mmCIF file of C-alpha atoms in Angstrom:
data_model
loop_
_atom_site.group_PDB
_atom_site.id
_atom_site.type_symbol
_atom_site.label_atom_id
_atom_site.label_comp_id
_atom_site.label_asym_id
_atom_site.label_seq_id
_atom_site.Cartn_x
_atom_site.Cartn_y
_atom_site.Cartn_z
ATOM 1 C CA UNK I 1157 176.644 134.845 40.978
ATOM 2 C CA UNK I 1158 176.822 133.979 44.595
ATOM 3 C CA UNK I 1159 172.481 133.406 44.169
ATOM 4 C CA UNK I 1160 172.637 131.478 41.217
ATOM 5 C CA UNK I 1161 168.899 129.906 41.055
ATOM 6 C CA UNK I 1162 167.717 131.715 44.651
ATOM 7 C CA UNK I 1163 164.258 133.265 43.884
ATOM 8 C CA UNK I 1164 163.325 136.436 45.514
ATOM 9 C CA UNK I 1165 160.276 138.122 45.362
ATOM 10 C CA UNK I 1166 160.357 142.279 46.084
ATOM 11 C CA UNK I 1167 157.087 143.679 46.885
ATOM 12 C CA UNK I 1168 155.894 146.753 44.866
ATOM 13 C CA UNK I 1169 153.355 149.034 44.699
ATOM 14 C CA UNK I 1170 152.530 153.119 44.368
ATOM 15 C CA UNK I 1171 155.200 155.416 45.754
ATOM 16 C CA UNK I 1172 157.833 152.812 46.343
ATOM 17 C CA UNK I 1173 161.397 154.170 47.104
ATOM 18 C CA UNK I 1174 163.212 154.926 43.745
ATOM 19 C CA UNK I 1175 166.555 153.365 44.606
ATOM 20 C CA UNK I 1176 165.464 150.863 47.212
ATOM 21 C CA UNK I 1177 163.394 149.042 44.609
ATOM 22 C CA UNK I 1178 165.829 149.483 41.880
ATOM 23 C CA UNK I 1179 169.388 149.479 43.360
ATOM 24 C CA UNK I 1180 167.741 146.369 45.300
ATOM 25 C CA UNK I 1181 166.945 144.568 42.540
ATOM 26 C CA UNK I 1182 170.036 145.185 40.670
ATOM 27 C CA UNK I 1183 172.029 144.299 42.947
ATOM 28 C CA UNK I 1184 170.704 140.585 43.814
ATOM 29 C CA UNK I 1185 170.407 140.039 39.284
ATOM 30 C CA UNK I 1186 174.005 140.828 39.465
ATOM 31 C CA UNK I 1187 174.220 138.082 41.719
ATOM 32 C CA UNK I 1188 172.125 135.540 39.632
ATOM 33 C CA UNK I 1189 169.204 135.425 41.785
ATOM 34 C CA UNK I 1190 166.107 135.142 39.893
ATOM 35 C CA UNK I 1191 163.886 138.616 40.687
ATOM 36 C CA UNK I 1192 160.106 139.494 39.933
ATOM 37 C CA UNK I 1193 158.156 142.389 41.813
ATOM 38 C CA UNK I 1194 154.905 141.390 43.494
ATOM 39 C CA UNK I 1195 151.527 143.871 43.179
ATOM 40 C CA UNK I 1196 148.047 144.224 43.649
ATOM 41 C CA UNK I 1197 147.860 143.481 39.878
ATOM 42 C CA UNK I 1198 149.947 142.695 36.957
ATOM 43 C CA UNK I 1199 151.197 145.048 34.378
ATOM 44 C CA UNK I 1200 150.142 148.667 36.046
ATOM 45 C CA UNK I 1201 152.716 151.056 35.782
ATOM 46 C CA UNK I 1202 153.621 152.080 39.123
ATOM 47 C CA UNK I 1203 155.553 155.732 39.908
ATOM 48 C CA UNK I 1204 158.401 155.978 42.458
ATOM 49 C CA UNK I 1205 157.800 158.336 45.203
ATOM 50 C CA UNK I 1206 160.395 160.753 43.693
ATOM 51 C CA UNK I 1207 158.442 160.672 40.588
ATOM 52 C CA UNK I 1208 161.369 159.368 39.016
ATOM 53 C CA UNK I 1209 161.569 155.585 38.200
ATOM 54 C CA UNK I 1210 158.316 153.069 37.413
ATOM 55 C CA UNK I 1211 157.807 149.380 38.331
ATOM 56 C CA UNK I 1212 155.061 146.934 37.278
ATOM 57 C CA UNK I 1213 154.608 143.481 38.956
ATOM 58 C CA UNK I 1214 155.459 140.719 36.994
ATOM 59 C CA UNK I 1215 153.232 138.407 39.235
ATOM 60 C CA UNK I 1216 150.135 139.079 41.589
ATOM 61 C CA UNK I 1217 150.630 138.754 45.023
ATOM 62 C CA UNK I 1218 147.241 137.628 45.573
ATOM 63 C CA UNK I 1219 148.203 134.682 43.482
ATOM 64 C CA UNK I 1220 151.951 133.618 44.943
ATOM 65 C CA UNK I 1221 152.787 130.938 47.843
ATOM 66 C CA UNK I 1222 155.907 131.216 49.973
ATOM 67 C CA UNK I 1223 157.088 128.133 48.418
ATOM 68 C CA UNK I 1224 157.514 130.028 45.288
ATOM 69 C CA UNK I 1225 160.619 131.816 46.721
ATOM 70 C CA UNK I 1226 163.524 131.461 48.824
ATOM 71 C CA UNK I 1227 163.696 135.286 50.041
ATOM 72 C CA UNK I 1228 161.369 138.457 50.018
ATOM 73 C CA UNK I 1229 162.560 142.550 50.099
ATOM 74 C CA UNK I 1230 160.477 144.926 50.847
ATOM 75 C CA UNK I 1231 161.170 148.312 49.487
ATOM 76 C CA UNK I 1232 160.887 151.731 51.446
ATOM 77 C CA UNK I 1233 159.015 155.117 50.257
ATOM 78 C CA UNK I 1234 155.050 155.341 50.932
ATOM 79 C CA UNK I 1235 154.479 152.180 49.398
ATOM 80 C CA UNK I 1236 154.981 149.985 52.428
ATOM 81 C CA UNK I 1237 152.008 152.005 53.838
ATOM 82 C CA UNK I 1238 149.840 150.794 50.875
ATOM 83 C CA UNK I 1239 151.162 146.726 50.720
ATOM 84 C CA UNK I 1240 150.366 145.928 54.618
ATOM 85 C CA UNK I 1241 146.806 146.717 53.838
ATOM 86 C CA UNK I 1242 146.699 143.592 51.415
ATOM 87 C CA UNK I 1243 145.882 140.684 53.544
ATOM 88 C CA UNK I 1244 148.466 138.373 50.622
ATOM 89 C CA UNK I 1245 150.843 140.802 51.701
ATOM 90 C CA UNK I 1246 150.584 139.976 55.182
ATOM 91 C CA UNK I 1247 150.062 136.828 54.439
ATOM 92 C CA UNK I 1248 153.093 135.812 52.846
ATOM 93 C CA UNK I 1249 155.147 137.780 54.872
ATOM 94 C CA UNK I 1250 154.259 135.972 57.685
ATOM 95 C CA UNK I 1251 154.428 132.721 56.207
ATOM 96 C CA UNK I 1252 157.743 133.387 54.765
ATOM 97 C CA UNK I 1253 159.063 134.472 58.085
ATOM 98 C CA UNK I 1254 157.282 131.340 59.622
ATOM 99 C CA UNK I 1255 159.293 129.294 56.993
ATOM 100 C CA UNK I 1256 162.567 131.080 58.235
ATOM 101 C CA UNK I 1257 163.165 132.504 55.082
ATOM 102 C CA UNK I 1258 165.040 135.617 54.301
ATOM 103 C CA UNK I 1259 162.920 138.693 54.679
ATOM 104 C CA UNK I 1260 164.616 141.959 53.768
ATOM 105 C CA UNK I 1261 163.125 145.274 54.998
ATOM 106 C CA UNK I 1262 164.492 149.254 54.425
ATOM 107 C CA UNK I 1263 163.661 152.235 55.469
ATOM 108 C CA UNK I 1264 159.329 152.452 55.470
ATOM 109 C CA UNK I 1265 159.438 148.465 54.945
ATOM 110 C CA UNK I 1266 158.657 148.121 58.437
ATOM 111 C CA UNK I 1267 155.399 148.762 58.048
ATOM 112 C CA UNK I 1268 154.427 145.693 56.571
ATOM 113 C CA UNK I 1269 156.540 143.450 59.084
ATOM 114 C CA UNK I 1270 154.599 144.992 61.641
ATOM 115 C CA UNK I 1271 150.665 144.284 60.098
ATOM 116 C CA UNK I 1272 152.182 140.899 59.431
ATOM 117 C CA UNK I 1273 153.239 140.212 63.354
ATOM 118 C CA UNK I 1274 156.854 139.675 62.747
ATOM 119 C CA UNK I 1275 158.974 142.324 64.797
ATOM 120 C CA UNK I 1276 157.901 141.826 68.097
ATOM 121 C CA UNK I 1277 161.071 140.681 70.028
ATOM 122 C CA UNK I 1278 163.336 141.327 67.359
ATOM 123 C CA UNK I 1279 165.844 144.044 66.780
ATOM 124 C CA UNK I 1280 164.983 146.421 64.137
ATOM 125 C CA UNK I 1281 165.798 149.342 62.264
ATOM 126 C CA UNK I 1282 164.287 151.753 59.631
ATOM 127 C CA UNK I 1283 163.390 155.273 58.906
ATOM 128 C CA UNK I 1284 163.129 157.433 62.114
ATOM 129 C CA UNK I 1285 159.484 157.809 60.733
ATOM 130 C CA UNK I 1286 158.484 154.299 62.195
ATOM 131 C CA UNK I 1287 160.838 154.241 65.176
ATOM 132 C CA UNK I 1288 157.564 154.562 67.697
ATOM 133 C CA UNK I 1289 155.609 152.447 65.170
ATOM 134 C CA UNK I 1290 158.477 149.602 65.342
ATOM 135 C CA UNK I 1291 159.105 149.923 69.553
ATOM 136 C CA UNK I 1292 154.755 149.892 70.388
ATOM 137 C CA UNK I 1293 154.633 146.527 68.091
ATOM 138 C CA UNK I 1294 157.218 144.748 70.454
ATOM 139 C CA UNK I 1295 160.550 145.446 69.055
ATOM 140 C CA UNK I 1296 163.784 146.389 69.989
ATOM 141 C CA UNK I 1297 165.498 150.221 67.991
ATOM 142 C CA UNK I 1298 168.739 150.099 66.795
ATOM 143 C CA UNK I 1299 170.220 152.827 65.080
ATOM 144 C CA UNK I 1300 172.406 151.287 62.535
ATOM 145 C CA UNK I 1301 172.946 151.468 58.810
ATOM 146 C CA UNK I 1302 171.976 147.455 58.567
ATOM 147 C CA UNK I 1303 171.748 144.607 60.000
ATOM 148 C CA UNK I 1304 170.480 140.663 60.519
ATOM 149 C CA UNK I 1305 168.247 139.435 63.037
ATOM 150 C CA UNK I 1306 167.661 136.188 62.660
ATOM 151 C CA UNK I 1307 165.661 135.654 59.229
ATOM 152 C CA UNK I 1308 165.481 139.809 58.925
ATOM 153 C CA UNK I 1309 167.413 141.782 57.517
ATOM 154 C CA UNK I 1310 167.072 145.527 58.316
ATOM 155 C CA UNK I 1311 168.204 148.747 56.651
ATOM 156 C CA UNK I 1312 167.903 152.228 57.813
ATOM 157 C CA UNK I 1313 167.517 154.341 54.939
ATOM 158 C CA UNK I 1314 168.283 155.391 51.332
ATOM 159 C CA UNK I 1315 171.917 156.379 52.290
ATOM 160 C CA UNK I 1316 172.033 152.891 53.831
ATOM 161 C CA UNK I 1317 171.303 150.806 50.474
ATOM 162 C CA UNK I 1318 175.365 149.643 49.852
ATOM 163 C CA UNK I 1319 175.014 148.201 53.603
ATOM 164 C CA UNK I 1320 171.871 146.551 53.261
ATOM 165 C CA UNK I 1321 172.539 144.964 49.737
ATOM 166 C CA UNK I 1322 175.776 143.438 51.517
ATOM 167 C CA UNK I 1323 173.652 142.011 54.714
ATOM 168 C CA UNK I 1324 171.141 141.188 52.152
ATOM 169 C CA UNK I 1325 173.263 139.210 50.197
ATOM 170 C CA UNK I 1326 175.400 137.523 52.746
ATOM 171 C CA UNK I 1327 172.299 136.467 54.607
ATOM 172 C CA UNK I 1328 170.949 134.840 51.615
ATOM 173 C CA UNK I 1329 174.239 132.931 50.540
ATOM 174 C CA UNK I 1330 174.424 131.794 54.211
ATOM 175 C CA UNK I 1331 170.412 130.525 53.412
ATOM 176 C CA UNK I 1332 171.959 129.015 50.252
ATOM 177 C CA UNK I 1333 174.816 127.303 51.892
ATOM 178 C CA UNK I 1334 172.194 125.784 54.380
ATOM 179 C CA UNK I 1335 169.627 124.451 51.972
ATOM 180 C CA UNK I 1336 171.904 122.483 50.099
ATOM 181 C CA UNK I 1337 172.885 119.462 52.194
ATOM 182 C CA UNK I 1338 169.099 119.094 52.906
ATOM 183 C CA UNK I 1339 168.427 119.255 48.867
ATOM 184 C CA UNK I 1340 171.392 116.623 49.293
ATOM 185 C CA UNK I 1341 169.711 114.384 51.224
#
């Protein structure tokens, strides 16, 4: 229960990568984090990319603020290409990045990071399908399963979910430890 008391937002939209959403959500909850799914509208049933799993947003992304969460996760699939079109999604990612909060992106999620303007000058990975997009946005492509660069946690593909979860949870534990002394003052 290393993440007890932490609030983590996970963005969701039609075509999310089933395992990149649900495995990560379950691991975060297993560690004690409070996880909320953010989407364009609350309660709308969304199907995963492979069609087997569904999800629905607990909260409307347009009604939340960065202060509501300590971290943000963006799963891959086709959903990031849709999410990047919402102003609320780009604004939330940009604000959380400016505040130095952990932002986890796996597979195609880097598309949202590109649209939010947070990848230039950073190391990045994801699906090979977005390698050129990341490089053209000013990121340095790294072909590794998962890693952390500052407040950004990157994961490559579905097969790398265990590595991504380990990196993400470690980044959150570190962020939580830094916040405790500040909160105690």
